[in-house]
Amino acid sequence: MADKPFIAARLRNPAEEAAAKPKAKAKTDWIGGACAIVAVILAAATAAVTYLEWDPLTKFIGK
């Protein structure tokens, strides 16, 4: 058996848990940041191409 009985999360005191565990500084996630930057650039490029080349793109849609 465990030291402490199981207590559902909704019944726990968050202040008590925060005082018990010291918070460690989070590590920087540079891979996630780099992926986010690449995703924003890709989305901007896609929007620009769609805006600038709208007539050739709509030729096949049946405009």
Short mmCIF file of N, CA and C in Angstrom, two decimals:
data_model
loop_
_atom_site.label_atom_id
_atom_site.label_comp_id
_atom_site.label_asym_id
_atom_site.label_seq_id
_atom_site.Cartn_x
_atom_site.Cartn_y
_atom_site.Cartn_z
N MET A 1 0.83 -1.19 0.00
CA MET A 1 0.00 0.00 0.00
C MET A 1 0.87 1.25 0.00
N ALA A 2 0.33 2.28 -0.53
CA ALA A 2 1.06 3.55 -0.60
C ALA A 2 1.02 4.26 0.76
N ASP A 3 1.90 5.23 0.91
CA ASP A 3 1.97 5.99 2.16
C ASP A 3 0.69 6.77 2.40
N LYS A 4 0.22 7.41 1.34
CA LYS A 4 -0.96 8.27 1.46
C LYS A 4 -2.13 7.63 0.73
N PRO A 5 -3.31 7.81 1.25
CA PRO A 5 -4.48 7.28 0.52
C PRO A 5 -4.74 8.12 -0.73
N PHE A 6 -5.41 7.53 -1.68
CA PHE A 6 -5.74 8.23 -2.91
C PHE A 6 -6.79 9.30 -2.63
N ILE A 7 -6.54 10.50 -3.12
CA ILE A 7 -7.51 11.59 -3.02
C ILE A 7 -7.73 12.10 -4.44
N ALA A 8 -8.98 12.20 -4.82
CA ALA A 8 -9.30 12.67 -6.16
C ALA A 8 -8.76 14.08 -6.36
N ALA A 9 -8.40 14.40 -7.58
CA ALA A 9 -7.79 15.69 -7.90
C ALA A 9 -8.71 16.85 -7.53
N ARG A 10 -10.00 16.68 -7.66
CA ARG A 10 -10.92 17.77 -7.36
C ARG A 10 -11.01 18.05 -5.87
N LEU A 11 -10.55 17.12 -5.03
CA LEU A 11 -10.60 17.31 -3.59
C LEU A 11 -9.28 17.80 -3.00
N ARG A 12 -8.23 17.86 -3.80
CA ARG A 12 -6.93 18.26 -3.30
C ARG A 12 -6.84 19.77 -3.12
N ASN A 13 -5.96 20.18 -2.22
CA ASN A 13 -5.72 21.59 -1.98
C ASN A 13 -4.51 22.01 -2.81
N PRO A 14 -4.68 22.85 -3.83
CA PRO A 14 -3.54 23.21 -4.69
C PRO A 14 -2.47 24.00 -3.94
N ALA A 15 -2.84 24.77 -2.93
CA ALA A 15 -1.86 25.54 -2.17
C ALA A 15 -0.94 24.61 -1.38
N GLU A 16 -1.50 23.54 -0.88
CA GLU A 16 -0.71 22.57 -0.12
C GLU A 16 0.31 21.87 -1.02
N GLU A 17 -0.11 21.51 -2.21
CA GLU A 17 0.79 20.85 -3.15
C GLU A 17 1.88 21.80 -3.64
N ALA A 18 1.53 23.06 -3.86
CA ALA A 18 2.52 24.04 -4.33
C ALA A 18 3.58 24.29 -3.27
N ALA A 19 3.19 24.28 -2.02
CA ALA A 19 4.14 24.51 -0.93
C ALA A 19 5.04 23.31 -0.72
N ALA A 20 4.58 22.14 -1.06
CA ALA A 20 5.35 20.92 -0.81
C ALA A 20 6.47 20.72 -1.83
N LYS A 21 6.24 21.11 -3.07
CA LYS A 21 7.24 20.88 -4.13
C LYS A 21 7.85 22.20 -4.59
N PRO A 22 9.16 22.32 -4.53
CA PRO A 22 9.77 23.52 -5.11
C PRO A 22 9.68 23.48 -6.63
N LYS A 23 9.41 24.60 -7.22
CA LYS A 23 9.27 24.65 -8.68
C LYS A 23 10.64 24.82 -9.32
N ALA A 24 10.93 23.94 -10.25
CA ALA A 24 12.19 24.02 -10.99
C ALA A 24 11.99 24.93 -12.20
N LYS A 25 13.04 25.60 -12.60
CA LYS A 25 12.96 26.48 -13.76
C LYS A 25 12.82 25.60 -15.01
N ALA A 26 11.88 25.97 -15.85
CA ALA A 26 11.63 25.21 -17.07
C ALA A 26 12.79 25.42 -18.06
N LYS A 27 13.14 24.35 -18.75
CA LYS A 27 14.18 24.45 -19.77
C LYS A 27 13.61 25.11 -21.02
N THR A 28 14.47 25.81 -21.72
CA THR A 28 14.05 26.46 -22.94
C THR A 28 13.87 25.42 -24.04
N ASP A 29 12.75 25.48 -24.70
CA ASP A 29 12.45 24.54 -25.77
C ASP A 29 12.78 25.19 -27.10
N TRP A 30 14.05 25.13 -27.50
CA TRP A 30 14.46 25.82 -28.72
C TRP A 30 13.97 25.09 -29.97
N ILE A 31 13.77 23.80 -29.89
CA ILE A 31 13.27 23.06 -31.05
C ILE A 31 11.83 23.48 -31.35
N GLY A 32 11.02 23.58 -30.30
CA GLY A 32 9.64 24.02 -30.48
C GLY A 32 9.57 25.45 -31.00
N GLY A 33 10.45 26.31 -30.50
CA GLY A 33 10.49 27.69 -30.97
C GLY A 33 10.87 27.79 -32.43
N ALA A 34 11.87 26.99 -32.82
CA ALA A 34 12.30 26.98 -34.22
C ALA A 34 11.18 26.47 -35.13
N CYS A 35 10.49 25.44 -34.69
CA CYS A 35 9.37 24.91 -35.49
C CYS A 35 8.24 25.93 -35.60
N ALA A 36 7.99 26.68 -34.53
CA ALA A 36 6.95 27.70 -34.56
C ALA A 36 7.30 28.81 -35.54
N ILE A 37 8.57 29.22 -35.55
CA ILE A 37 9.01 30.26 -36.48
C ILE A 37 8.88 29.79 -37.92
N VAL A 38 9.30 28.57 -38.18
CA VAL A 38 9.19 28.01 -39.53
C VAL A 38 7.72 27.91 -39.95
N ALA A 39 6.85 27.52 -39.03
CA ALA A 39 5.43 27.39 -39.34
C ALA A 39 4.80 28.75 -39.67
N VAL A 40 5.18 29.78 -38.94
CA VAL A 40 4.65 31.12 -39.21
C VAL A 40 5.12 31.61 -40.57
N ILE A 41 6.40 31.40 -40.88
CA ILE A 41 6.93 31.82 -42.19
C ILE A 41 6.24 31.06 -43.31
N LEU A 42 6.03 29.76 -43.13
CA LEU A 42 5.36 28.95 -44.15
C LEU A 42 3.91 29.40 -44.34
N ALA A 43 3.22 29.71 -43.24
CA ALA A 43 1.83 30.18 -43.35
C ALA A 43 1.77 31.53 -44.06
N ALA A 44 2.70 32.43 -43.75
CA ALA A 44 2.73 33.74 -44.41
C ALA A 44 3.03 33.58 -45.90
N ALA A 45 3.96 32.70 -46.23
CA ALA A 45 4.29 32.48 -47.64
C ALA A 45 3.11 31.89 -48.39
N THR A 46 2.41 30.96 -47.77
CA THR A 46 1.24 30.35 -48.41
C THR A 46 0.14 31.40 -48.63
N ALA A 47 -0.08 32.26 -47.64
CA ALA A 47 -1.09 33.30 -47.78
C ALA A 47 -0.69 34.28 -48.88
N ALA A 48 0.58 34.63 -48.95
CA ALA A 48 1.04 35.58 -49.98
C ALA A 48 0.89 34.98 -51.37
N VAL A 49 1.26 33.73 -51.53
CA VAL A 49 1.14 33.09 -52.85
C VAL A 49 -0.32 32.98 -53.24
N THR A 50 -1.16 32.63 -52.29
CA THR A 50 -2.59 32.53 -52.59
C THR A 50 -3.17 33.88 -52.99
N TYR A 51 -2.76 34.93 -52.31
CA TYR A 51 -3.27 36.27 -52.62
C TYR A 51 -2.74 36.78 -53.95
N LEU A 52 -1.45 36.61 -54.20
CA LEU A 52 -0.84 37.17 -55.40
C LEU A 52 -1.17 36.37 -56.66
N GLU A 53 -1.40 35.10 -56.52
CA GLU A 53 -1.65 34.24 -57.68
C GLU A 53 -3.09 33.73 -57.68
N TRP A 54 -4.05 34.57 -57.31
CA TRP A 54 -5.41 34.10 -57.18
C TRP A 54 -6.04 33.72 -58.51
N ASP A 55 -5.79 34.46 -59.58
CA ASP A 55 -6.42 34.16 -60.87
C ASP A 55 -5.99 32.80 -61.42
N PRO A 56 -4.71 32.48 -61.45
CA PRO A 56 -4.35 31.13 -61.94
C PRO A 56 -4.90 30.01 -61.07
N LEU A 57 -5.04 30.26 -59.78
CA LEU A 57 -5.57 29.21 -58.91
C LEU A 57 -7.06 29.00 -59.12
N THR A 58 -7.79 30.06 -59.39
CA THR A 58 -9.24 29.93 -59.57
C THR A 58 -9.61 29.46 -60.97
N LYS A 59 -8.67 29.43 -61.87
CA LYS A 59 -8.98 28.98 -63.23
C LYS A 59 -9.44 27.51 -63.23
N PHE A 60 -8.90 26.72 -62.33
CA PHE A 60 -9.25 25.30 -62.28
C PHE A 60 -10.45 25.01 -61.38
N ILE A 61 -10.87 25.98 -60.60
CA ILE A 61 -12.01 25.77 -59.70
C ILE A 61 -13.33 25.95 -60.46
N GLY A 62 -13.34 26.73 -61.52
CA GLY A 62 -14.55 26.91 -62.32
C GLY A 62 -15.15 28.28 -62.13
N LYS A 63 -14.31 29.26 -61.91
CA LYS A 63 -14.77 30.63 -61.72
C LYS A 63 -15.27 31.21 -63.02
#
